[in-house]
Amino acid sequence: MLELIINVISKWAIPFLVLFIPLFAYIKGVKVYEVFIEGAEEGFKIAIKLIPYLVAMLVAISVFRNSGAMAIVVEALKPVTDLLHIPGEVLPLAIMRPLSGGGALGISTELINTFGPDSLIGRLASTMQGSSDTTFFVLTVYFGSVGITKYRHALWVGLLADISSFIASVYIVNRMFG
Amino acid sequence: MINLIWLTLIAVGIIVAAINGQPEIITDSVLQAANLGVKYSFDLIGLMTFWLGIMRLGEVAGLVDILARLIRPFTRFLFPSVPQDHPAMGAILLNLSANILGLGNAATPFGLKAMQELQSINKGSNEASDAMITFLALNTSCITLVPATIIGVRVAAGSANPTEIVGTTIFATSVGMILAVTFDRIFRYFAKKRG
């Protein structure tokens, strides 16, 4: 049942939104074509802005992997990761995800490119990238903007949520595609 | 922190390659990976351009406001310390709605406004209030309906089914969000107990 729901959402989410949003905007009297173009321009800028983040992380990760250092780390952590059915290759992504959105995107892009987008690791990296946020960054910016210096349990809650999303990603990707 | 991780990846990689006596691997990796970074951003342009065009339509048509109305019953339960008609509530609702729709640029101003309003209830203290912590827990763990960037990366990598991860992503993020709220309540309970 869970598999069925998730498959239906994956297949229909985008066609539905691509039909629903412009139609709804048109009914609301929005000049759909002009406004679309205005938003689309933004997309180009965002994609280009990603270049430095992608280059920085892709270089660092591929140096780390191709030198053989990654294999050493993955091997060392094997007892723990095997127990939880986590492919060791995604651990750098799990560590980077709360720290830097661009950095995490660089690592997941490298994983998707190296193992293939339709491999288990590729799917897991995709799910992890989409299901979590840059907790450290958000906390620093939002609290900083109003002069809060004592975070209390905010950081713990954020990190526990990230770990939960990570474990949930491993579980659901193994279940759906494993 | 990110500075240290980045440096460690590169430094350890080079040291391991040196021990193995294969420095040429590093040179090859650097050149190939740098090119790949540019290739991927270019491959992303198409999808990002289209998707942000669609999302702008949603934004201008007032989809954020409609979603805000839909999630209002939940926030009443989540923010007992914020009066329902307080401007903080409106900003929180708009921020979370924009996040759900994946409108990062629209979400941030609402988010900063929400923090300001929450700080006014917090009487200018330098300590985070319960409501702020709950708000940030939701903000960082919140569902995104369509993870457009990662779908773009999958398209660029030649995936046979780039969107197959939408469902698994929504599942994983929902688990994260529910547990974030739960952890928040547990921490708050123990903080109160301690006085």
Short mmCIF file of C-alpha atoms in Angstrom, two decimals:
data_model
loop_
_atom_site.label_atom_id
_atom_site.label_comp_id
_atom_site.label_asym_id
_atom_site.label_seq_id
_atom_site.Cartn_x
_atom_site.Cartn_y
_atom_site.Cartn_z
CA MET A 1 0.00 0.00 0.00
CA LEU A 2 2.80 2.39 1.00
CA GLU A 3 4.67 1.47 -2.18
CA LEU A 4 1.57 2.16 -4.29
CA ILE A 5 0.97 5.61 -2.75
CA ILE A 6 4.63 6.58 -3.15
CA ASN A 7 4.67 5.41 -6.79
CA VAL A 8 1.51 7.36 -7.62
CA ILE A 9 2.88 10.54 -5.99
CA SER A 10 6.22 10.17 -7.81
CA LYS A 11 4.50 9.75 -11.18
CA TRP A 12 1.79 12.39 -10.87
CA ALA A 13 3.20 15.18 -8.70
CA ILE A 14 4.85 17.06 -11.55
CA PRO A 15 2.22 16.63 -14.31
CA PHE A 16 -0.43 17.66 -11.78
CA LEU A 17 1.42 20.81 -10.65
CA VAL A 18 2.39 21.80 -14.20
CA LEU A 19 -1.29 21.68 -15.16
CA PHE A 20 -2.81 22.96 -11.93
CA ILE A 21 -0.59 25.97 -11.19
CA PRO A 22 -0.82 27.77 -14.59
CA LEU A 23 -4.56 26.99 -14.82
CA PHE A 24 -5.18 28.33 -11.33
CA ALA A 25 -3.06 31.42 -12.05
CA TYR A 26 -5.01 32.07 -15.27
CA ILE A 27 -8.35 31.84 -13.45
CA LYS A 28 -6.98 34.29 -10.87
CA GLY A 29 -6.30 36.74 -13.72
CA VAL A 30 -2.49 36.37 -13.77
CA LYS A 31 -0.81 37.09 -17.12
CA VAL A 32 0.53 33.56 -17.20
CA TYR A 33 3.02 33.86 -20.04
CA GLU A 34 4.71 37.11 -18.91
CA VAL A 35 4.90 36.03 -15.27
CA PHE A 36 6.29 32.63 -16.26
CA ILE A 37 9.10 34.29 -18.22
CA GLU A 38 9.89 36.56 -15.29
CA GLY A 39 10.26 33.60 -12.92
CA ALA A 40 12.12 31.51 -15.49
CA GLU A 41 14.83 34.14 -15.79
CA GLU A 42 15.59 33.49 -12.13
CA GLY A 43 16.15 29.78 -12.85
CA PHE A 44 19.00 30.52 -15.19
CA LYS A 45 20.76 32.64 -12.57
CA ILE A 46 20.34 30.00 -9.88
CA ALA A 47 21.78 27.22 -12.08
CA ILE A 48 24.81 29.36 -12.95
CA LYS A 49 25.33 30.35 -9.32
CA LEU A 50 25.70 26.66 -8.46
CA ILE A 51 28.93 26.31 -10.48
CA PRO A 52 31.41 27.26 -7.72
CA TYR A 53 29.67 25.02 -5.15
CA LEU A 54 29.56 22.09 -7.53
CA VAL A 55 33.18 22.47 -8.65
CA ALA A 56 34.46 22.86 -5.07
CA MET A 57 32.67 19.77 -3.76
CA LEU A 58 33.01 17.59 -6.85
CA VAL A 59 36.79 18.12 -6.85
CA ALA A 60 37.16 17.48 -3.11
CA ILE A 61 35.00 14.35 -3.15
CA SER A 62 36.52 12.88 -6.29
CA VAL A 63 40.07 13.43 -4.95
CA PHE A 64 38.96 11.73 -1.73
CA ARG A 65 37.32 8.82 -3.59
CA ASN A 66 39.81 8.20 -6.42
CA SER A 67 42.83 8.32 -4.10
CA GLY A 68 41.42 5.34 -2.22
CA ALA A 69 40.80 7.30 0.98
CA MET A 70 37.01 6.81 0.68
CA ALA A 71 37.43 3.03 0.41
CA ILE A 72 39.44 3.04 3.65
CA VAL A 73 36.75 4.99 5.51
CA VAL A 74 33.88 2.92 4.06
CA GLU A 75 35.71 -0.29 5.01
CA ALA A 76 36.42 0.95 8.54
CA LEU A 77 32.77 1.83 9.14
CA LYS A 78 31.39 -1.31 7.47
CA PRO A 79 30.35 -3.12 10.69
CA VAL A 80 28.18 -0.17 11.72
CA THR A 81 26.77 0.74 8.30
CA ASP A 82 26.01 -2.89 7.37
CA LEU A 83 24.04 -3.31 10.56
CA LEU A 84 21.79 -0.39 9.57
CA HIS A 85 21.73 -1.26 5.83
CA ILE A 86 23.40 2.07 5.00
CA PRO A 87 25.76 2.14 2.01
CA GLY A 88 28.95 3.67 3.48
CA GLU A 89 29.39 5.86 0.39
CA VAL A 90 26.54 8.19 1.44
CA LEU A 91 28.03 9.05 4.87
CA PRO A 92 29.88 12.17 3.62
CA LEU A 93 26.55 13.41 2.25
CA ALA A 94 24.84 12.81 5.60
CA ILE A 95 27.55 14.87 7.33
CA MET A 96 27.50 17.70 4.79
CA ARG A 97 23.71 18.03 4.47
CA PRO A 98 23.04 20.18 7.59
CA LEU A 99 26.11 22.35 6.92
CA SER A 100 25.89 23.54 3.34
CA GLY A 101 23.18 23.22 0.70
CA GLY A 102 25.62 23.77 -2.18
CA GLY A 103 28.20 21.43 -0.63
CA ALA A 104 25.63 18.67 -0.17
CA LEU A 105 24.39 19.14 -3.73
CA GLY A 106 28.00 18.74 -4.92
CA ILE A 107 28.37 15.45 -3.03
CA SER A 108 25.02 14.05 -4.16
CA THR A 109 25.80 15.04 -7.76
CA GLU A 110 29.10 13.17 -7.52
CA LEU A 111 27.39 10.07 -6.08
CA ILE A 112 24.69 10.15 -8.77
CA ASN A 113 27.32 10.55 -11.46
CA THR A 114 29.64 7.83 -10.10
CA PHE A 115 27.08 5.14 -9.26
CA GLY A 116 24.36 6.13 -11.73
CA PRO A 117 21.08 7.95 -10.98
CA ASP A 118 19.09 4.68 -11.00
CA SER A 119 21.40 2.76 -8.67
CA LEU A 120 20.48 2.26 -5.03
CA ILE A 121 23.12 4.77 -3.93
CA GLY A 122 21.99 7.27 -6.59
CA ARG A 123 18.38 7.02 -5.44
CA LEU A 124 19.35 7.24 -1.79
CA ALA A 125 21.53 10.31 -2.40
CA SER A 126 18.65 11.95 -4.31
CA THR A 127 16.18 11.23 -1.51
CA MET A 128 18.59 12.48 1.19
CA GLN A 129 19.32 15.68 -0.73
CA GLY A 130 15.62 16.48 -1.14
CA SER A 131 14.38 15.48 2.31
CA SER A 132 16.52 17.64 4.58
CA ASP A 133 17.71 21.22 4.97
CA THR A 134 20.85 23.13 5.94
CA THR A 135 19.98 23.19 9.64
CA PHE A 136 23.15 24.95 10.84
CA PHE A 137 22.88 27.69 8.25
CA VAL A 138 19.18 28.37 8.86
CA LEU A 139 19.64 28.49 12.63
CA THR A 140 22.59 30.86 12.41
CA VAL A 141 20.88 33.25 10.00
CA TYR A 142 17.44 33.26 11.66
CA PHE A 143 18.63 33.54 15.25
CA GLY A 144 21.35 35.99 14.23
CA SER A 145 18.79 38.30 12.58
CA VAL A 146 17.06 39.00 15.92
CA GLY A 147 20.08 38.83 18.23
CA ILE A 148 19.38 35.45 19.85
CA THR A 149 22.61 33.97 21.21
CA LYS A 150 21.22 31.22 23.46
CA TYR A 151 19.77 28.58 21.12
CA ARG A 152 18.61 26.25 23.97
CA HIS A 153 17.58 22.91 22.42
CA ALA A 154 17.05 24.27 18.88
CA LEU A 155 20.24 22.75 17.48
CA TRP A 156 19.54 19.34 19.03
CA VAL A 157 16.01 19.26 17.66
CA GLY A 158 17.25 20.23 14.19
CA LEU A 159 20.02 17.64 14.13
CA LEU A 160 17.82 14.86 15.50
CA ALA A 161 15.32 15.69 12.75
CA ASP A 162 18.11 15.47 10.15
CA ILE A 163 19.25 12.09 11.49
CA SER A 164 15.63 10.88 11.45
CA SER A 165 15.19 11.96 7.82
CA PHE A 166 18.44 10.20 6.94
CA ILE A 167 17.38 6.92 8.56
CA ALA A 168 13.92 7.24 7.01
CA SER A 169 15.55 7.77 3.58
CA VAL A 170 17.64 4.61 3.98
CA TYR A 171 14.57 2.65 5.08
CA ILE A 172 12.22 3.79 2.33
CA VAL A 173 14.76 3.59 -0.52
CA ASN A 174 15.72 0.05 0.54
CA ARG A 175 12.05 -0.87 0.73
CA MET A 176 11.03 0.71 -2.59
CA PHE A 177 14.09 -0.10 -4.71
CA GLY A 178 16.20 -2.55 -2.69
CA MET B 1 33.08 23.47 10.08
CA ILE B 2 32.50 23.19 6.33
CA ASN B 3 35.96 24.69 5.77
CA LEU B 4 37.56 21.93 7.79
CA ILE B 5 35.58 19.16 6.05
CA TRP B 6 36.47 20.48 2.61
CA LEU B 7 40.16 20.78 3.45
CA THR B 8 40.22 17.32 5.08
CA LEU B 9 38.70 15.66 2.01
CA ILE B 10 41.34 17.15 -0.27
CA ALA B 11 44.32 16.80 2.09
CA VAL B 12 43.59 13.20 3.13
CA GLY B 13 42.95 12.26 -0.51
CA ILE B 14 46.29 13.64 -1.62
CA ILE B 15 48.16 12.04 1.27
CA VAL B 16 46.64 8.62 0.55
CA ALA B 17 47.47 8.96 -3.15
CA ALA B 18 51.04 9.95 -2.24
CA ILE B 19 51.43 6.90 0.03
CA ASN B 20 50.14 4.71 -2.81
CA GLY B 21 52.63 6.42 -5.12
CA GLN B 22 49.92 7.59 -7.56
CA PRO B 23 49.95 11.40 -7.65
CA GLU B 24 48.66 11.40 -11.25
CA ILE B 25 45.27 10.17 -9.97
CA ILE B 26 44.88 13.49 -8.16
CA THR B 27 45.66 15.56 -11.23
CA ASP B 28 43.15 13.59 -13.32
CA SER B 29 40.46 13.81 -10.63
CA VAL B 30 40.81 17.57 -10.26
CA LEU B 31 40.53 18.24 -13.99
CA GLN B 32 37.64 15.87 -14.60
CA ALA B 33 35.63 16.87 -11.53
CA ALA B 34 35.99 20.60 -12.20
CA ASN B 35 34.67 20.12 -15.74
CA LEU B 36 31.86 17.96 -14.45
CA GLY B 37 30.78 20.73 -12.05
CA VAL B 38 30.30 23.14 -14.93
CA LYS B 39 28.60 20.52 -17.13
CA TYR B 40 26.07 19.73 -14.41
CA SER B 41 25.13 23.36 -13.77
CA PHE B 42 24.57 23.84 -17.48
CA ASP B 43 22.45 20.72 -17.67
CA LEU B 44 20.39 22.06 -14.77
CA ILE B 45 19.54 25.32 -16.53
CA GLY B 46 16.65 23.92 -18.57
CA LEU B 47 14.70 22.34 -15.76
CA MET B 48 15.41 25.11 -13.24
CA THR B 49 14.28 27.74 -15.72
CA PHE B 50 11.03 25.95 -16.43
CA TRP B 51 10.28 25.07 -12.82
CA LEU B 52 10.92 28.51 -11.40
CA GLY B 53 8.68 29.94 -14.13
CA ILE B 54 5.86 27.64 -13.01
CA MET B 55 6.46 28.39 -9.34
CA ARG B 56 6.39 32.12 -9.93
CA LEU B 57 2.89 31.65 -11.36
CA GLY B 58 1.87 29.91 -8.15
CA GLU B 59 3.38 32.70 -6.09
CA VAL B 60 1.70 35.53 -8.04
CA ALA B 61 -1.64 33.70 -8.11
CA GLY B 62 -1.65 33.56 -4.30
CA LEU B 63 -1.09 29.84 -3.85
CA VAL B 64 1.01 30.59 -0.76
CA ASP B 65 -1.98 32.26 0.96
CA ILE B 66 -4.28 29.36 0.14
CA LEU B 67 -1.82 26.82 1.52
CA ALA B 68 -1.37 29.01 4.61
CA ARG B 69 -5.13 28.77 5.24
CA LEU B 70 -5.00 24.98 4.85
CA ILE B 71 -2.25 24.45 7.43
CA ARG B 72 -3.62 26.95 9.97
CA PRO B 73 -5.34 24.29 12.16
CA PHE B 74 -1.98 22.56 12.66
CA THR B 75 -0.10 25.68 13.63
CA ARG B 76 -2.73 26.53 16.26
CA PHE B 77 -1.78 23.29 17.99
CA LEU B 78 1.97 23.78 17.40
CA PHE B 79 2.25 27.37 18.69
CA PRO B 80 0.11 27.61 21.83
CA SER B 81 2.15 30.57 23.12
CA VAL B 82 1.46 32.78 20.07
CA PRO B 83 -1.93 34.58 19.93
CA GLN B 84 -3.89 33.47 16.83
CA ASP B 85 -4.28 36.99 15.43
CA HIS B 86 -0.68 38.02 16.13
CA PRO B 87 1.32 39.02 13.01
CA ALA B 88 3.88 36.33 13.94
CA MET B 89 1.32 33.65 13.10
CA GLY B 90 0.72 35.03 9.61
CA ALA B 91 4.45 35.20 8.86
CA ILE B 92 5.00 31.65 10.16
CA LEU B 93 2.17 30.33 7.98
CA LEU B 94 3.44 32.11 4.88
CA ASN B 95 7.02 30.94 5.46
CA LEU B 96 6.03 27.29 5.89
CA SER B 97 3.70 27.45 2.87
CA ALA B 98 6.43 28.92 0.68
CA ASN B 99 8.82 26.22 1.91
CA ILE B 100 6.35 23.44 1.08
CA LEU B 101 6.01 24.84 -2.45
CA GLY B 102 9.82 25.00 -2.72
CA LEU B 103 9.84 28.81 -3.07
CA GLY B 104 13.11 29.40 -1.24
CA ASN B 105 13.40 33.05 -2.22
CA ALA B 106 9.87 33.84 -1.09
CA ALA B 107 10.23 31.86 2.12
CA THR B 108 13.23 33.70 3.60
CA PRO B 109 11.68 37.19 4.00
CA PHE B 110 8.58 35.66 5.65
CA GLY B 111 10.86 33.63 7.90
CA LEU B 112 12.90 36.64 9.05
CA LYS B 113 9.68 38.57 9.63
CA ALA B 114 8.34 35.68 11.71
CA MET B 115 11.51 35.73 13.84
CA GLN B 116 11.15 39.48 14.41
CA GLU B 117 7.54 39.13 15.50
CA LEU B 118 8.38 36.19 17.76
CA GLN B 119 11.20 38.23 19.26
CA SER B 120 8.72 41.03 20.12
CA ILE B 121 6.68 38.48 22.12
CA ASN B 122 9.96 37.25 23.62
CA LYS B 123 10.48 40.75 25.10
CA GLY B 124 13.87 41.24 23.45
CA SER B 125 15.55 38.43 25.38
CA ASN B 126 18.73 36.93 23.92
CA GLU B 127 17.42 33.44 24.67
CA ALA B 128 15.36 31.51 22.09
CA SER B 129 11.67 31.18 22.98
CA ASP B 130 9.69 27.92 22.75
CA ALA B 131 7.82 29.23 19.70
CA MET B 132 11.05 30.14 17.90
CA ILE B 133 12.49 26.66 18.42
CA THR B 134 9.30 25.03 17.16
CA PHE B 135 9.26 27.36 14.16
CA LEU B 136 12.84 26.56 13.19
CA ALA B 137 12.29 22.83 13.77
CA LEU B 138 9.41 22.98 11.25
CA ASN B 139 11.29 25.29 8.89
CA THR B 140 14.34 23.01 8.59
CA SER B 141 12.43 19.72 8.37
CA CYS B 142 9.48 20.86 6.30
CA ILE B 143 8.12 18.97 3.27
CA THR B 144 9.01 20.16 -0.22
CA LEU B 145 6.49 18.93 -2.78
CA VAL B 146 8.94 18.84 -5.71
CA PRO B 147 12.72 18.68 -5.09
CA ALA B 148 13.40 20.36 -8.45
CA THR B 149 17.20 20.71 -8.26
CA ILE B 150 17.90 17.06 -7.54
CA ILE B 151 15.44 16.00 -10.26
CA GLY B 152 17.46 18.21 -12.62
CA VAL B 153 20.70 16.49 -11.56
CA ARG B 154 19.09 13.11 -12.23
CA VAL B 155 17.94 14.25 -15.67
CA ALA B 156 21.48 15.48 -16.40
CA ALA B 157 22.91 12.11 -15.32
CA GLY B 158 20.62 10.30 -17.76
CA SER B 159 18.15 8.74 -15.31
CA ALA B 160 15.48 6.49 -16.85
CA ASN B 161 13.00 7.80 -14.28
CA PRO B 162 14.17 11.10 -12.76
CA THR B 163 11.06 11.74 -10.66
CA GLU B 164 10.84 8.32 -9.03
CA ILE B 165 12.42 9.79 -5.89
CA VAL B 166 9.62 12.35 -5.27
CA GLY B 167 7.58 9.87 -3.24
CA THR B 168 10.51 8.56 -1.20
CA THR B 169 11.60 12.15 -0.50
CA ILE B 170 8.16 13.15 0.77
CA PHE B 171 8.11 10.05 2.98
CA ALA B 172 11.56 10.72 4.48
CA THR B 173 10.89 14.40 5.05
CA SER B 174 7.51 13.68 6.69
CA VAL B 175 9.18 11.32 9.15
CA GLY B 176 11.78 14.03 9.87
CA MET B 177 9.12 16.69 10.42
CA ILE B 178 6.94 14.57 12.73
CA LEU B 179 9.97 13.58 14.81
CA ALA B 180 11.26 17.19 14.90
CA VAL B 181 7.99 18.29 16.52
CA THR B 182 8.08 15.31 18.88
CA PHE B 183 11.70 15.95 19.95
CA ASP B 184 10.88 19.64 20.43
CA ARG B 185 8.02 18.76 22.82
CA ILE B 186 10.17 16.27 24.73
CA PHE B 187 13.02 18.78 25.18
CA ARG B 188 10.55 21.46 26.25
CA TYR B 189 8.95 19.12 28.79
CA PHE B 190 12.31 18.41 30.42
CA ALA B 191 13.36 22.06 30.30
CA LYS B 192 10.18 23.01 32.18
CA LYS B 193 10.70 20.26 34.71
CA ARG B 194 14.15 21.57 35.52
CA GLY B 195 12.65 25.01 35.99
#
